[in-house]
Amino acid sequence: MEGFLLALKSYQTFNPSAWVGIYRLLPMWTGAVVAVVGLVLLLAGGGRLFRVVAGPVGAVIGLVWTGLVTQKLGLVDLDPRLPTFVAAGLMALGFLFPPAVTFVGMGVPLGLLAGEIAGPTDFLLGFAPGFLVGGLVGAFLHRQLSGIVASAAGAWLLVIGALAALHQFGGLVEAAASRPWGVIIAALLFALAGSVYQLAMRPTPEESDKNKAEREQLKQRQAEQRALEKRWGVK
């Protein structure tokens, strides 16, 4: 587990080989499960199912970004377990209130970008408004972002899980992993296809509720019609 958490830290840096290489930490059967989960998220991870996605995504945000944010803010003498605590808090918050994850997920990178533009001495002055503006945009576009985030997470889990599940084809897997940009581009294409499908083809939660209500009304009318026919002896 400790090795897996250390591997996640590679996502804090620009290291495509390490991003892809995380598959080596997964057993073959786990890779197959991860690939199936990724496929489900890719096709149906947005909407109400995003509550299941938001928890783990929040945990990953906490593990990956907490250390970098505190470092940029000059907070160096903190408990080393802080990223774990933040990850646990964001995971719980994601399960309870998914829009909070899109708020943080959009706010942190935009805040970091604004802080970098402001410079090291004024990092907080740039980070705070960037975080708030990005977070508000993320919350406002929660439905769209939930589909995109679920598709991106699903696509990455699908390719990483597939690599781990295909360990028996060592030469093929190593050849693919040795070209990390090929793996990343494949994941991006899957994510794009999944995002288009979820945003354009799948009904919104409101539309799903409306369709469900219409089906219930139709069933009720049919039951009433059958009861009326039975009362009057209509065959």
Tab-separated table of C-alpha atoms in Angstrom:
chain	number	residue	atom	x	y	z
A	1	MET	CA	0.000	0.000	0.000
A	2	GLU	CA	2.833	2.364	0.856
A	3	GLY	CA	4.434	1.693	-2.513
A	4	PHE	CA	1.136	2.412	-4.245
A	5	LEU	CA	0.775	5.732	-2.411
A	6	LEU	CA	4.322	6.657	-3.365
A	7	ALA	CA	3.518	5.797	-6.974
A	8	LEU	CA	0.527	8.140	-6.859
A	9	LYS	CA	2.902	10.982	-6.032
A	10	SER	CA	4.354	10.607	-9.519
A	11	TYR	CA	1.201	12.349	-10.745
A	12	GLN	CA	2.426	15.510	-9.052
A	13	THR	CA	5.249	15.724	-11.578
A	14	PHE	CA	5.468	15.554	-15.347
A	15	ASN	CA	6.592	11.954	-15.651
A	16	PRO	CA	4.504	10.003	-18.210
A	17	SER	CA	6.570	6.834	-17.753
A	18	ALA	CA	5.794	6.791	-14.029
A	19	TRP	CA	2.123	7.528	-14.681
A	20	VAL	CA	1.847	4.468	-16.883
A	21	GLY	CA	4.243	2.342	-14.827
A	22	ILE	CA	1.811	2.229	-11.900
A	23	TYR	CA	0.205	-0.798	-13.587
A	24	ARG	CA	3.166	-2.902	-12.434
A	25	LEU	CA	1.923	-2.605	-8.832
A	26	LEU	CA	-1.403	-4.261	-9.653
A	27	PRO	CA	-1.866	-8.059	-9.631
A	28	MET	CA	-3.343	-9.554	-12.792
A	29	TRP	CA	-6.808	-10.200	-11.297
A	30	THR	CA	-6.902	-6.711	-9.817
A	31	GLY	CA	-6.066	-5.295	-13.230
A	32	ALA	CA	-9.062	-7.104	-14.733
A	33	VAL	CA	-11.362	-5.702	-12.039
A	34	VAL	CA	-9.930	-2.211	-12.502
A	35	ALA	CA	-10.471	-2.424	-16.269
A	36	VAL	CA	-14.123	-3.436	-15.809
A	37	VAL	CA	-14.682	-0.621	-13.318
A	38	GLY	CA	-13.053	1.771	-15.759
A	39	LEU	CA	-15.380	0.647	-18.559
A	40	VAL	CA	-18.449	1.205	-16.367
A	41	LEU	CA	-17.269	4.683	-15.405
A	42	LEU	CA	-16.438	5.454	-19.016
A	43	LEU	CA	-19.981	4.710	-20.161
A	44	ALA	CA	-22.123	5.566	-17.142
A	45	GLY	CA	-19.976	7.288	-14.527
A	46	GLY	CA	-21.718	10.646	-14.725
A	47	GLY	CA	-25.097	11.483	-13.232
A	48	ARG	CA	-26.137	9.730	-10.056
A	49	LEU	CA	-23.360	7.151	-10.344
A	50	PHE	CA	-20.847	9.973	-10.004
A	51	ARG	CA	-21.398	9.771	-6.235
A	52	VAL	CA	-19.451	6.503	-6.368
A	53	VAL	CA	-16.749	8.161	-8.464
A	54	ALA	CA	-16.548	11.371	-6.433
A	55	GLY	CA	-15.294	9.652	-3.281
A	56	PRO	CA	-12.181	8.009	-4.799
A	57	VAL	CA	-11.526	11.055	-7.005
A	58	GLY	CA	-11.620	13.251	-3.910
A	59	ALA	CA	-9.189	10.909	-2.168
A	60	VAL	CA	-6.775	11.035	-5.120
A	61	ILE	CA	-7.010	14.853	-5.189
A	62	GLY	CA	-6.145	14.945	-1.499
A	63	LEU	CA	-3.211	12.555	-1.824
A	64	VAL	CA	-1.769	14.122	-4.958
A	65	TRP	CA	-2.321	17.852	-4.460
A	66	THR	CA	-2.187	18.494	-0.691
A	67	GLY	CA	1.586	18.299	-0.449
A	68	LEU	CA	2.110	20.550	-3.464
A	69	VAL	CA	-0.385	23.166	-2.271
A	70	THR	CA	1.074	23.310	1.236
A	71	GLN	CA	4.593	23.511	-0.209
A	72	LYS	CA	3.602	26.406	-2.472
A	73	LEU	CA	1.980	28.152	0.476
A	74	GLY	CA	5.182	27.761	2.503
A	75	LEU	CA	3.601	25.404	5.061
A	76	VAL	CA	6.496	22.986	5.505
A	77	ASP	CA	6.281	22.007	9.190
A	78	LEU	CA	2.976	20.155	8.995
A	79	ASP	CA	2.089	16.609	9.984
A	80	PRO	CA	3.288	14.299	7.173
A	81	ARG	CA	-0.026	12.459	7.498
A	82	LEU	CA	-1.908	15.573	6.396
A	83	PRO	CA	-2.428	14.371	2.778
A	84	THR	CA	-3.987	11.179	4.127
A	85	PHE	CA	-6.314	13.145	6.409
A	86	VAL	CA	-7.292	15.491	3.589
A	87	ALA	CA	-7.847	12.532	1.263
A	88	ALA	CA	-10.127	10.854	3.816
A	89	GLY	CA	-12.082	14.068	4.300
A	90	LEU	CA	-12.502	14.673	0.567
A	91	MET	CA	-13.515	11.059	0.038
A	92	ALA	CA	-16.278	11.339	2.642
A	93	LEU	CA	-17.341	14.698	1.239
A	94	GLY	CA	-17.419	13.278	-2.283
A	95	PHE	CA	-19.732	10.447	-1.256
A	96	LEU	CA	-22.032	12.817	0.641
A	97	PHE	CA	-21.969	15.838	-1.681
A	98	PRO	CA	-20.361	15.141	-5.082
A	99	PRO	CA	-20.371	18.799	-6.303
A	100	ALA	CA	-17.769	19.501	-3.618
A	101	VAL	CA	-15.291	17.345	-5.541
A	102	THR	CA	-15.853	19.215	-8.799
A	103	PHE	CA	-15.434	22.443	-6.806
A	104	VAL	CA	-12.087	21.338	-5.392
A	105	GLY	CA	-11.057	19.521	-8.561
A	106	MET	CA	-11.447	22.677	-10.664
A	107	GLY	CA	-10.399	25.097	-7.947
A	108	VAL	CA	-7.026	23.604	-7.033
A	109	PRO	CA	-5.393	23.512	-10.507
A	110	LEU	CA	-6.710	26.959	-11.430
A	111	GLY	CA	-5.582	28.255	-8.061
A	112	LEU	CA	-2.123	26.803	-8.578
A	113	LEU	CA	-1.965	28.347	-12.049
A	114	ALA	CA	-3.025	31.747	-10.722
A	115	GLY	CA	-0.506	31.430	-7.893
A	116	GLU	CA	2.289	30.670	-10.341
A	117	ILE	CA	1.307	33.731	-12.377
A	118	ALA	CA	1.328	35.877	-9.223
A	119	GLY	CA	4.810	34.625	-8.305
A	120	PRO	CA	6.297	32.948	-5.215
A	121	THR	CA	6.013	35.995	-2.959
A	122	ASP	CA	2.362	36.635	-3.812
A	123	PHE	CA	1.351	33.021	-4.366
A	124	LEU	CA	-1.552	33.139	-1.892
A	125	LEU	CA	-2.924	36.328	-3.466
A	126	GLY	CA	-3.131	34.486	-6.772
A	127	PHE	CA	-4.124	31.087	-5.436
A	128	ALA	CA	-7.122	32.157	-3.349
A	129	PRO	CA	-9.160	33.937	-6.069
A	130	GLY	CA	-8.136	31.362	-8.662
A	131	PHE	CA	-9.306	28.573	-6.375
A	132	LEU	CA	-12.640	30.277	-5.674
A	133	VAL	CA	-13.347	31.162	-9.301
A	134	GLY	CA	-12.351	27.707	-10.539
A	135	GLY	CA	-14.369	26.059	-7.782
A	136	LEU	CA	-17.492	28.058	-8.580
A	137	VAL	CA	-17.159	27.193	-12.266
A	138	GLY	CA	-16.754	23.530	-11.318
A	139	ALA	CA	-19.843	23.591	-9.095
A	140	PHE	CA	-21.920	25.418	-11.734
A	141	LEU	CA	-20.918	22.947	-14.452
A	142	HIS	CA	-21.150	19.939	-12.156
A	143	ARG	CA	-23.289	17.789	-14.484
A	144	GLN	CA	-21.030	18.312	-17.478
A	145	LEU	CA	-17.836	17.985	-15.469
A	146	SER	CA	-19.050	14.860	-13.677
A	147	GLY	CA	-19.454	13.128	-17.039
A	148	ILE	CA	-16.064	14.324	-18.257
A	149	VAL	CA	-14.280	13.449	-14.989
A	150	ALA	CA	-15.943	10.035	-14.836
A	151	SER	CA	-14.973	9.376	-18.464
A	152	ALA	CA	-11.376	10.493	-17.883
A	153	ALA	CA	-11.049	8.405	-14.722
A	154	GLY	CA	-12.714	5.447	-16.412
A	155	ALA	CA	-10.477	5.698	-19.472
A	156	TRP	CA	-7.322	5.769	-17.365
A	157	LEU	CA	-8.475	2.880	-15.175
A	158	LEU	CA	-9.374	0.947	-18.320
A	159	VAL	CA	-5.936	1.256	-19.924
A	160	ILE	CA	-3.991	0.760	-16.669
A	161	GLY	CA	-6.189	-2.184	-15.693
A	162	ALA	CA	-5.795	-3.707	-19.145
A	163	LEU	CA	-2.016	-3.429	-18.942
A	164	ALA	CA	-2.020	-5.070	-15.519
A	165	ALA	CA	-4.440	-7.808	-16.609
A	166	LEU	CA	-2.299	-8.664	-19.643
A	167	HIS	CA	0.853	-9.423	-17.636
A	168	GLN	CA	1.002	-12.853	-19.246
A	169	PHE	CA	1.740	-11.109	-22.537
A	170	GLY	CA	4.817	-9.516	-21.015
A	171	GLY	CA	6.506	-8.503	-24.244
A	172	LEU	CA	3.411	-6.799	-25.642
A	173	VAL	CA	2.644	-4.993	-22.391
A	174	GLU	CA	6.221	-3.814	-21.898
A	175	ALA	CA	6.325	-2.588	-25.483
A	176	ALA	CA	3.151	-0.562	-24.901
A	177	ALA	CA	4.366	0.750	-21.538
A	178	SER	CA	7.696	1.786	-23.064
A	179	ARG	CA	5.723	4.241	-25.187
A	180	PRO	CA	3.814	6.066	-22.445
A	181	TRP	CA	2.539	8.749	-24.793
A	182	GLY	CA	0.817	6.074	-26.855
A	183	VAL	CA	-0.961	4.816	-23.717
A	184	ILE	CA	-1.887	8.372	-22.713
A	185	ILE	CA	-3.234	9.186	-26.168
A	186	ALA	CA	-5.294	5.972	-26.150
A	187	ALA	CA	-6.746	6.951	-22.755
A	188	LEU	CA	-7.508	10.454	-24.036
A	189	LEU	CA	-9.361	9.036	-27.043
A	190	PHE	CA	-11.372	6.728	-24.792
A	191	ALA	CA	-12.108	9.657	-22.471
A	192	LEU	CA	-13.233	11.829	-25.374
A	193	ALA	CA	-15.539	9.122	-26.706
A	194	GLY	CA	-16.947	8.462	-23.229
A	195	SER	CA	-17.515	12.165	-22.560
A	196	VAL	CA	-19.371	12.641	-25.845
A	197	TYR	CA	-21.490	9.566	-25.152
A	198	GLN	CA	-22.374	10.573	-21.598
A	199	LEU	CA	-23.107	14.215	-22.385
A	200	ALA	CA	-24.892	13.753	-25.698
A	201	MET	CA	-26.521	10.317	-25.496
A	202	ARG	CA	-27.334	9.597	-21.861
A	203	PRO	CA	-30.362	11.381	-20.350
A	204	THR	CA	-29.857	13.897	-17.568
A	205	PRO	CA	-31.037	12.979	-14.044
A	206	GLU	CA	-34.053	15.243	-14.587
A	207	GLU	CA	-34.902	13.487	-17.849
A	208	SER	CA	-34.480	10.097	-16.147
A	209	ASP	CA	-36.868	11.156	-13.377
A	210	LYS	CA	-39.374	12.418	-15.950
A	211	ASN	CA	-39.185	9.186	-17.965
A	212	LYS	CA	-39.568	7.121	-14.805
A	213	ALA	CA	-42.603	9.159	-13.723
A	214	GLU	CA	-44.170	8.746	-17.166
A	215	ARG	CA	-43.644	4.979	-17.030
A	216	GLU	CA	-45.220	4.839	-13.567
A	217	GLN	CA	-48.210	6.872	-14.774
A	218	LEU	CA	-48.605	4.581	-17.777
A	219	LYS	CA	-48.557	1.503	-15.542
A	220	GLN	CA	-51.121	3.100	-13.238
A	221	ARG	CA	-53.434	3.964	-16.139
A	222	GLN	CA	-53.121	0.444	-17.513
A	223	ALA	CA	-53.935	-1.027	-14.088
A	224	GLU	CA	-56.960	1.248	-13.760
A	225	GLN	CA	-58.117	0.281	-17.263
A	226	ARG	CA	-57.828	-3.427	-16.426
A	227	ALA	CA	-59.724	-2.909	-13.169
A	228	LEU	CA	-62.476	-1.042	-15.015
A	229	GLU	CA	-62.754	-3.732	-17.660
A	230	LYS	CA	-62.906	-6.406	-14.960
A	231	ARG	CA	-65.656	-4.501	-13.118
A	232	TRP	CA	-67.827	-4.239	-16.228
A	233	GLY	CA	-67.023	-7.704	-17.419
A	234	VAL	CA	-65.238	-6.544	-20.535
A	235	LYS	CA	-63.180	-9.303	-22.122
